[in-house]
Amino acid sequence: MLGNFTYCNPTKLYFGKNALDGLKEELPKYGNNVLLVYGGGSVKKNGIYDKVVKILQENGKAIHEDGGVMPNPTVEKLNEGIARAKAAKADLILAVGGGSVCDYAKALSVSVHCNDDAWDKYFIRFEEPDCDLIPVGCVLTMVGTGSEMNGGSVITNHAQKLKIGHVFGEKVFPKFSVLNPEFTYTLPKYQMVAGIYDIMSHILEQYFSGTDDNTSDYIMEGLLRSLIHSANIAVENPTDYEARSNIMWTATWALNTLVAKGKTTDWMVHMLGQAVGAYTDATHGMTLSAVSLPYYRYILADGLDKFARFAVNVWGVRSEGKTKEQIANDGLQAMEAWMKKIGLVMRISELGANEEMLEGIVKSTLVMDGGYKVFDRNDIRAVLKASL
Ligand code: NZQ
Ligand code: ZN
């Protein structure tokens, strides 16, 4: 049965080859000072930075730069950005980049006018913002996280060996996001497939939970089939617009809160992946792919019906003459074959994790209670060992 819920998504999207024109429509709504946030330089190489700056200049904005946001943005960078945004008296934070840049922009948004320590307040105590927020807009260049249309913000604290995500409410969602699939063409293949798996994982985190008949599960099966189909094409031909645009749109739907409404969700793959990330600083999507199959095989008996449904409805497994266990296992086998085919990382040791780190990673893993099995430290250790 669907639980009760409220649904509102305030992010305005501009999608397609001319999506950047949306920025011209949005800019007049905000004050003069724009904090232009971007990553390690890809946007300068591929020309997206120049296009954005031109539009900002044409609209008479004062541009205050905040570049160098690293993948898996750190608390040190956040604190530096807070000071920069304060000095700039930023009226709008414009994030041009991937999930890291968008997440960082949201973390800045809630922190600049807040007197508390941002890390402690939002990522340790999980408080909601009680200060003025700076509006955020995104020009997305990397597909996967869904950060363009949600309140998620993930920050890494290397000193504390923690990578923590805070899922903020609607008022922290980007006010607008520009989604041009062509802006993702310059992504290295490793990043493209990591993003594809991040999308798959977001869907599975919300699919593998509950036993009721729920519309969201049917939507998610459709999203997964589209993703698998388009990923197969994009891996062969990265400039196939149809495939890249479908992947981009699927990413947004996978984590813009809609499919989670009225149902329980899991998120243990992300908790395991984030703990691995805190120790290795590895690419987010690859930390998820490396722990996923050991995790799903570990909990398969607890969610057997859903795993069998997944096998048939998503992977086209034939069920005749097979037990439910066989069907479910065949589904995970089909998923494994596909993951290997598109070039995903299948073990955390490939990301630099090792036996010595294991206990630390076990400790850093947060436990969620919405999936088919509520984990204790022994369960976490067993899955991580199987992922090594
Ligand atoms: O830094 P630059 O030079 O821009 O290079 C980036 C970066 O090295 C590069 N890149 C991005 N767009 C490109 C490009 N290279 C060439 N051409 C382009 N068009 O790609 C690399 C990865 O970028 P990043 O932003 O780190 O990737 P992603 O979008 O996967 O974001 C990862 C972060 O998002 C968090 C992750 O934990 C991680 O910190 N997540 C955020 C979520 C949310 N907001 O809801 C949910 C996710 O589960 C995830 O946890
Ligand atoms: Zn993710």
Coordinates of C-alpha atoms and ligand atoms in Angstrom, one line a residue:
M1 CA 0.0 0.0 0.0
L2 CA 1.3 3.5 -0.8
G3 CA 2.2 5.4 2.3
N4 CA 1.1 9.0 2.7
F5 CA 3.3 11.7 1.1
T6 CA 3.7 15.2 -0.1
Y7 CA 5.4 15.7 -3.5
C8 CA 6.8 19.0 -4.7
N9 CA 9.8 19.5 -7.0
P10 CA 10.6 23.2 -7.4
T11 CA 13.6 22.8 -9.9
K12 CA 13.0 24.2 -13.3
L13 CA 14.7 22.2 -16.0
Y14 CA 15.9 23.3 -19.4
F15 CA 16.7 20.2 -21.5
G16 CA 18.2 19.7 -24.9
K17 CA 20.7 21.2 -27.4
N18 CA 19.6 24.8 -26.7
A19 CA 19.2 24.3 -23.0
L20 CA 21.7 27.0 -22.2
D21 CA 19.3 29.6 -23.5
G22 CA 17.5 28.9 -20.3
L23 CA 20.3 30.6 -18.4
K24 CA 19.4 33.9 -20.2
E25 CA 15.8 33.5 -19.0
E26 CA 16.9 32.8 -15.4
L27 CA 19.6 35.4 -14.8
P28 CA 17.4 38.5 -14.7
K29 CA 15.6 37.0 -11.6
Y30 CA 18.7 37.3 -9.5
G31 CA 21.0 40.0 -8.1
N32 CA 24.2 41.2 -9.6
N33 CA 26.9 39.0 -7.9
V34 CA 27.2 35.5 -9.3
L35 CA 29.6 33.0 -7.7
L36 CA 30.7 30.9 -10.7
V37 CA 31.6 27.4 -9.3
Y38 CA 33.4 24.8 -11.4
G39 CA 35.7 21.8 -11.1
G40 CA 39.3 21.0 -12.1
G41 CA 39.2 22.6 -15.6
S42 CA 37.2 20.3 -17.9
V43 CA 34.7 23.2 -18.6
K44 CA 37.5 25.4 -19.7
K45 CA 38.9 22.8 -22.1
N46 CA 35.5 21.9 -23.7
G47 CA 34.3 25.5 -24.1
I48 CA 31.3 25.4 -21.7
Y49 CA 33.0 27.9 -19.4
D50 CA 33.3 30.4 -22.2
K51 CA 29.7 30.0 -23.2
V52 CA 28.5 30.5 -19.6
V53 CA 30.7 33.5 -19.0
K54 CA 29.5 35.2 -22.2
I55 CA 25.9 34.9 -21.1
L56 CA 26.8 36.2 -17.6
Q57 CA 28.6 39.2 -19.2
E58 CA 25.7 39.9 -21.6
N59 CA 23.4 40.1 -18.6
G60 CA 25.7 42.5 -16.8
K61 CA 26.6 40.2 -13.9
A62 CA 29.7 40.6 -11.8
I63 CA 31.4 37.2 -11.9
H64 CA 33.2 35.9 -8.8
E65 CA 35.2 32.7 -9.6
D66 CA 35.3 29.7 -7.4
G67 CA 37.0 27.0 -9.4
G68 CA 38.9 23.8 -8.4
V69 CA 36.1 21.9 -6.8
M70 CA 37.5 18.4 -6.7
P71 CA 35.5 15.2 -7.3
N72 CA 34.2 14.2 -3.9
P73 CA 34.4 17.8 -2.6
T74 CA 36.1 18.2 0.8
V75 CA 35.2 20.1 3.9
E76 CA 38.3 22.2 3.5
K77 CA 37.2 23.3 0.1
L78 CA 33.7 24.0 1.5
N79 CA 35.1 26.3 4.2
E80 CA 37.3 28.1 1.7
G81 CA 34.2 28.6 -0.5
I82 CA 32.1 29.9 2.3
A83 CA 34.6 32.7 2.9
R84 CA 34.8 33.4 -0.9
A85 CA 31.0 33.6 -1.3
K86 CA 30.7 35.9 1.7
A87 CA 33.4 38.2 0.3
A88 CA 31.6 38.2 -3.0
K89 CA 28.2 38.9 -1.4
A90 CA 26.9 36.2 -3.8
D91 CA 23.3 36.6 -4.9
L92 CA 23.4 33.4 -7.0
I93 CA 25.7 30.4 -7.0
L94 CA 26.0 29.0 -10.5
A95 CA 27.4 25.5 -10.6
V96 CA 28.9 24.4 -13.9
G97 CA 30.0 20.8 -13.7
G98 CA 29.1 17.4 -12.4
G99 CA 27.5 16.2 -9.2
S100 CA 30.5 17.3 -7.1
V101 CA 30.2 20.9 -8.3
C102 CA 26.4 20.9 -7.8
D103 CA 26.6 19.3 -4.4
Y104 CA 29.3 21.8 -3.3
A105 CA 27.1 24.7 -4.5
K106 CA 24.2 23.4 -2.3
A107 CA 26.5 23.0 0.7
L108 CA 27.7 26.6 0.2
S109 CA 24.1 27.8 -0.2
V110 CA 23.1 26.6 3.2
S111 CA 26.4 27.6 4.9
V112 CA 27.4 31.1 3.9
H113 CA 24.9 32.9 6.1
C114 CA 25.0 30.3 8.9
N115 CA 27.1 30.9 12.0
D116 CA 27.7 27.3 12.9
D117 CA 30.4 25.0 11.6
A118 CA 28.9 23.7 8.4
W119 CA 30.3 20.2 8.6
D120 CA 29.1 19.6 12.2
K121 CA 25.7 21.2 11.6
Y122 CA 24.8 19.5 8.3
F123 CA 26.9 16.4 8.0
I124 CA 27.2 15.2 11.6
R125 CA 24.1 16.5 13.3
F126 CA 22.0 16.5 10.0
E127 CA 20.2 19.7 11.0
E128 CA 18.1 21.6 8.5
P129 CA 19.2 25.1 7.5
D130 CA 17.8 27.9 9.7
C131 CA 19.6 30.8 7.9
D132 CA 19.2 32.7 4.7
L133 CA 20.0 30.5 1.6
I134 CA 21.7 31.6 -1.5
P135 CA 19.9 30.3 -4.6
V136 CA 21.7 27.8 -6.7
G137 CA 21.5 27.1 -10.5
C138 CA 23.3 24.3 -12.3
V139 CA 24.7 23.8 -15.8
L140 CA 25.3 20.0 -15.7
T141 CA 28.3 18.5 -17.5
M142 CA 28.4 15.0 -16.0
V143 CA 25.4 12.7 -15.7
G144 CA 24.7 10.3 -12.8
T145 CA 24.0 11.8 -9.4
G146 CA 20.6 13.5 -10.0
S147 CA 22.1 16.5 -8.0
E148 CA 20.5 18.8 -10.7
M149 CA 17.0 18.2 -9.4
N150 CA 17.4 17.1 -5.7
G151 CA 18.5 18.4 -2.4
G152 CA 21.5 16.0 -2.0
S153 CA 24.9 17.3 -1.0
V154 CA 27.8 14.9 -0.3
I155 CA 30.9 16.2 1.4
T156 CA 34.1 14.3 2.3
N157 CA 36.1 14.8 5.5
H158 CA 39.4 13.0 5.0
A159 CA 40.7 13.8 8.5
Q160 CA 37.6 12.1 10.0
K161 CA 37.5 9.4 7.3
L162 CA 33.9 10.2 6.6
K163 CA 32.0 10.8 3.4
I164 CA 28.5 12.0 4.3
G165 CA 25.5 13.0 2.3
H166 CA 22.8 15.3 3.6
V167 CA 19.5 15.2 1.7
F168 CA 18.1 18.7 2.1
G169 CA 14.5 19.7 1.6
E170 CA 13.0 21.5 -1.4
K171 CA 14.2 24.9 -0.6
V172 CA 17.8 23.7 -1.2
F173 CA 17.0 22.1 -4.6
P174 CA 18.6 24.1 -7.5
K175 CA 16.2 26.8 -8.6
F176 CA 17.0 25.8 -12.2
S177 CA 19.2 23.3 -14.1
V178 CA 20.5 23.4 -17.6
L179 CA 20.7 19.9 -19.2
N180 CA 22.3 19.7 -22.6
P181 CA 23.3 16.1 -23.4
E182 CA 26.0 17.3 -25.8
F183 CA 27.8 18.9 -22.8
T184 CA 28.5 15.4 -21.6
Y185 CA 30.2 14.2 -24.8
T186 CA 33.7 15.1 -23.6
L187 CA 33.5 12.9 -20.5
P188 CA 36.1 10.1 -20.4
K189 CA 34.5 6.7 -20.8
Y190 CA 35.4 5.8 -17.2
Q191 CA 33.3 8.7 -15.9
M192 CA 30.5 8.0 -18.3
V193 CA 30.1 4.4 -17.2
A194 CA 30.5 5.3 -13.5
G195 CA 27.7 7.8 -14.0
I196 CA 25.6 5.1 -15.7
Y197 CA 26.1 2.8 -12.8
D198 CA 25.3 5.6 -10.3
I199 CA 21.9 6.0 -12.0
M200 CA 21.3 2.2 -11.9
S201 CA 22.2 2.1 -8.2
H202 CA 19.9 5.0 -7.4
I203 CA 17.0 3.1 -8.9
L204 CA 17.9 -0.2 -7.3
E205 CA 18.3 1.5 -3.8
Q206 CA 14.6 2.5 -4.1
Y207 CA 13.5 -0.7 -5.9
F208 CA 14.8 -3.4 -3.5
S209 CA 12.6 -2.6 -0.6
G210 CA 9.0 -3.4 0.4
T211 CA 6.8 -6.2 -0.7
D212 CA 3.7 -4.2 -1.7
D213 CA 2.3 -3.5 -5.2
N214 CA 3.6 0.0 -5.9
T215 CA 3.5 2.1 -9.0
S216 CA 7.0 3.3 -8.4
D217 CA 8.4 -0.2 -9.0
Y218 CA 6.9 -0.3 -12.4
I219 CA 8.3 3.1 -13.2
M220 CA 11.7 2.0 -12.0
E221 CA 11.6 -1.2 -14.2
G222 CA 11.0 1.1 -17.2
L223 CA 13.8 3.4 -16.2
L224 CA 16.2 0.5 -15.8
R225 CA 15.3 -1.0 -19.2
S226 CA 15.8 2.3 -20.9
L227 CA 19.1 2.8 -19.1
I228 CA 20.5 -0.6 -20.0
H229 CA 19.5 -0.1 -23.6
S230 CA 20.9 3.4 -23.9
A231 CA 24.1 2.5 -22.1
N232 CA 24.8 -0.3 -24.5
I233 CA 24.6 2.2 -27.4
A234 CA 26.5 5.0 -25.6
V235 CA 29.4 2.7 -24.8
E236 CA 29.8 1.9 -28.5
N237 CA 29.1 5.4 -29.7
P238 CA 29.5 8.1 -27.0
T239 CA 28.1 10.8 -29.3
D240 CA 24.8 9.1 -30.0
Y241 CA 22.5 11.9 -29.0
E242 CA 19.5 9.7 -28.5
A243 CA 21.3 7.4 -26.1
R244 CA 23.1 10.2 -24.2
S245 CA 19.9 12.3 -23.8
N246 CA 17.9 9.2 -22.6
I247 CA 20.7 8.5 -20.0
M248 CA 20.7 12.1 -18.9
W249 CA 16.9 12.2 -18.4
T250 CA 16.9 8.8 -16.7
A251 CA 19.5 10.1 -14.2
T252 CA 17.2 13.0 -13.3
W253 CA 14.2 10.8 -12.8
A254 CA 16.2 8.2 -10.8
L255 CA 16.9 10.6 -8.0
N256 CA 14.5 13.6 -8.1
T257 CA 12.5 12.1 -5.2
L258 CA 9.5 11.0 -7.3
V259 CA 10.1 7.2 -7.3
A260 CA 10.7 7.1 -3.6
K261 CA 7.3 8.5 -2.7
G262 CA 5.0 6.2 -0.8
K263 CA 7.5 3.4 -0.4
T264 CA 10.5 2.4 1.7
T265 CA 14.0 2.6 0.3
D266 CA 17.3 1.0 1.1
W267 CA 20.5 3.0 0.4
M268 CA 22.9 0.4 1.9
V269 CA 24.9 0.2 -1.3
H270 CA 25.5 3.9 -1.1
M271 CA 26.5 3.7 2.6
L272 CA 29.0 1.0 1.7
G273 CA 30.3 2.9 -1.3
Q274 CA 30.6 6.2 0.5
A275 CA 32.7 4.5 3.3
V276 CA 34.9 3.0 0.6
G277 CA 35.1 6.5 -0.9
A278 CA 36.2 8.0 2.4
Y279 CA 39.2 5.7 2.4
T280 CA 40.1 5.7 -1.3
D281 CA 38.7 8.9 -2.7
A282 CA 37.6 6.7 -5.6
T283 CA 35.0 7.7 -8.3
H284 CA 31.5 7.4 -6.7
G285 CA 29.8 5.2 -9.3
M286 CA 32.7 2.7 -9.2
T287 CA 32.5 2.4 -5.4
L288 CA 28.9 1.4 -5.9
S289 CA 29.5 -1.1 -8.7
A290 CA 32.3 -2.7 -6.7
V291 CA 30.1 -3.5 -3.7
S292 CA 26.7 -4.0 -5.4
L293 CA 26.7 -7.7 -6.4
P294 CA 28.3 -8.9 -3.1
Y295 CA 25.6 -6.9 -1.3
Y296 CA 22.7 -8.1 -3.4
R297 CA 23.8 -11.8 -3.3
Y298 CA 24.1 -11.4 0.5
I299 CA 20.5 -10.2 0.9
L300 CA 18.9 -12.2 -2.0
A301 CA 17.1 -14.7 0.3
D302 CA 15.6 -11.8 2.3
G303 CA 14.1 -10.2 -0.8
L304 CA 13.6 -13.2 -3.0
D305 CA 10.3 -12.3 -4.6
K306 CA 11.6 -8.9 -5.7
F307 CA 14.9 -10.3 -7.0
A308 CA 13.0 -12.8 -9.1
R309 CA 10.7 -10.0 -10.4
F310 CA 13.8 -7.9 -11.2
A311 CA 15.3 -10.8 -13.2
V312 CA 12.2 -11.3 -15.3
N313 CA 11.0 -7.7 -15.8
V314 CA 14.4 -6.0 -16.2
W315 CA 16.8 -8.6 -17.5
G316 CA 14.3 -10.8 -19.5
V317 CA 15.2 -14.0 -17.6
R318 CA 13.0 -16.9 -18.6
S319 CA 11.3 -18.4 -15.6
E320 CA 9.9 -21.7 -17.0
G321 CA 11.0 -24.7 -15.0
K322 CA 13.1 -22.7 -12.6
T323 CA 12.8 -22.2 -8.8
K324 CA 12.5 -18.6 -7.6
E325 CA 16.1 -18.8 -6.3
Q326 CA 17.4 -19.8 -9.8
I327 CA 15.4 -17.0 -11.4
A328 CA 16.7 -14.5 -8.9
N329 CA 20.3 -15.7 -9.3
D330 CA 20.0 -15.6 -13.1
G331 CA 19.0 -12.0 -12.9
L332 CA 22.0 -11.1 -10.9
Q333 CA 24.2 -13.0 -13.3
A334 CA 22.7 -11.1 -16.3
M335 CA 23.4 -7.9 -14.4
E336 CA 27.0 -9.0 -13.7
A337 CA 27.6 -9.8 -17.3
W338 CA 26.3 -6.4 -18.4
M339 CA 28.4 -4.6 -15.8
K340 CA 31.5 -6.3 -17.0
K341 CA 30.6 -5.6 -20.6
I342 CA 30.3 -1.8 -20.1
G343 CA 33.5 -1.7 -18.1
L344 CA 32.5 -1.2 -14.5
V345 CA 34.9 -1.8 -11.6
M346 CA 33.8 -5.1 -9.8
R347 CA 36.0 -5.1 -6.7
I348 CA 37.0 -2.5 -4.1
S349 CA 40.6 -3.7 -4.3
E350 CA 40.7 -2.3 -7.8
L351 CA 39.9 1.1 -6.2
G352 CA 42.8 0.9 -3.7
A353 CA 40.9 -0.7 -0.8
N354 CA 42.8 -3.5 1.1
E355 CA 42.6 -5.8 4.1
E356 CA 44.3 -3.2 6.4
M357 CA 41.6 -0.6 5.6
L358 CA 38.7 -3.0 6.1
E359 CA 37.9 -2.4 9.7
G360 CA 38.0 1.3 9.2
I361 CA 35.6 1.1 6.3
V362 CA 33.3 -1.2 8.3
K363 CA 33.2 1.5 11.1
S364 CA 32.6 4.3 8.6
T365 CA 29.6 2.6 7.0
L366 CA 26.3 4.1 8.2
V367 CA 23.4 1.6 8.6
M368 CA 20.0 2.2 7.0
D369 CA 16.9 0.3 8.0
G370 CA 14.6 0.5 4.9
G371 CA 15.9 -2.5 2.9
Y372 CA 15.4 -6.3 3.1
K373 CA 17.9 -6.8 5.8
V374 CA 19.0 -4.5 8.6
F375 CA 22.8 -4.9 8.8
D376 CA 25.1 -5.2 11.8
R377 CA 28.9 -4.7 11.6
N378 CA 29.4 -8.5 10.9
D379 CA 27.1 -8.2 7.8
I380 CA 28.9 -5.1 6.6
R381 CA 32.3 -6.8 7.1
A382 CA 31.1 -9.9 5.2
V383 CA 29.9 -7.9 2.2
L384 CA 33.1 -5.8 2.1
K385 CA 35.3 -8.9 2.3
A386 CA 33.4 -10.4 -0.6
S387 CA 34.0 -7.2 -2.5
L388 CA 37.8 -7.2 -2.0
Ligands
NZQ1 O1 36.7 18.6 -12.3 P1 36.6 18.6 -13.7 O2 37.8 19.0 -14.4 O3 35.3 19.3 -14.2 O4 36.4 17.1 -14.2 C1 35.3 16.2 -13.8 C2 35.7 15.2 -12.7 O5 37.1 14.9 -12.8 C3 34.9 15.4 -14.9 N1 33.9 16.0 -15.8 C4 32.7 16.4 -15.5 N2 32.1 16.9 -16.6 C5 32.9 16.7 -17.7 C6 34.1 16.1 -17.1 N3 35.2 15.8 -17.9 C7 35.0 16.0 -19.2 N4 33.9 16.5 -19.8 C8 32.8 16.8 -19.0 N5 31.7 17.3 -19.6 O6 34.3 14.2 -14.3 C9 34.9 14.0 -13.1 C10 33.9 13.6 -12.1 O7 33.0 14.7 -11.8 P2 32.1 14.7 -10.5 O8 31.3 15.9 -10.5 O9 32.9 14.3 -9.3 O10 31.2 13.4 -10.8 P3 29.7 13.0 -10.4 O11 28.7 13.8 -11.2 O12 29.6 11.6 -10.4 O13 29.6 13.5 -8.8 C11 30.1 12.8 -7.8 C12 29.8 13.4 -6.4 O14 28.4 13.4 -6.2 C13 28.0 12.7 -5.0 C14 29.1 11.7 -4.9 O15 29.2 11.1 -3.7 C15 30.3 12.5 -5.3 O16 30.8 13.2 -4.2 N6 26.6 12.3 -5.1 C16 25.6 13.2 -5.0 C17 24.3 12.8 -5.0 C18 23.2 13.8 -4.9 N7 23.4 15.1 -4.9 O17 22.0 13.4 -4.7 C19 23.9 11.4 -5.0 C20 24.9 10.5 -5.4 O18 24.6 9.2 -4.9 C21 26.3 10.9 -5.0 O19 26.6 10.4 -3.7
ZN2 ZN 24.9 7.7 -6.2

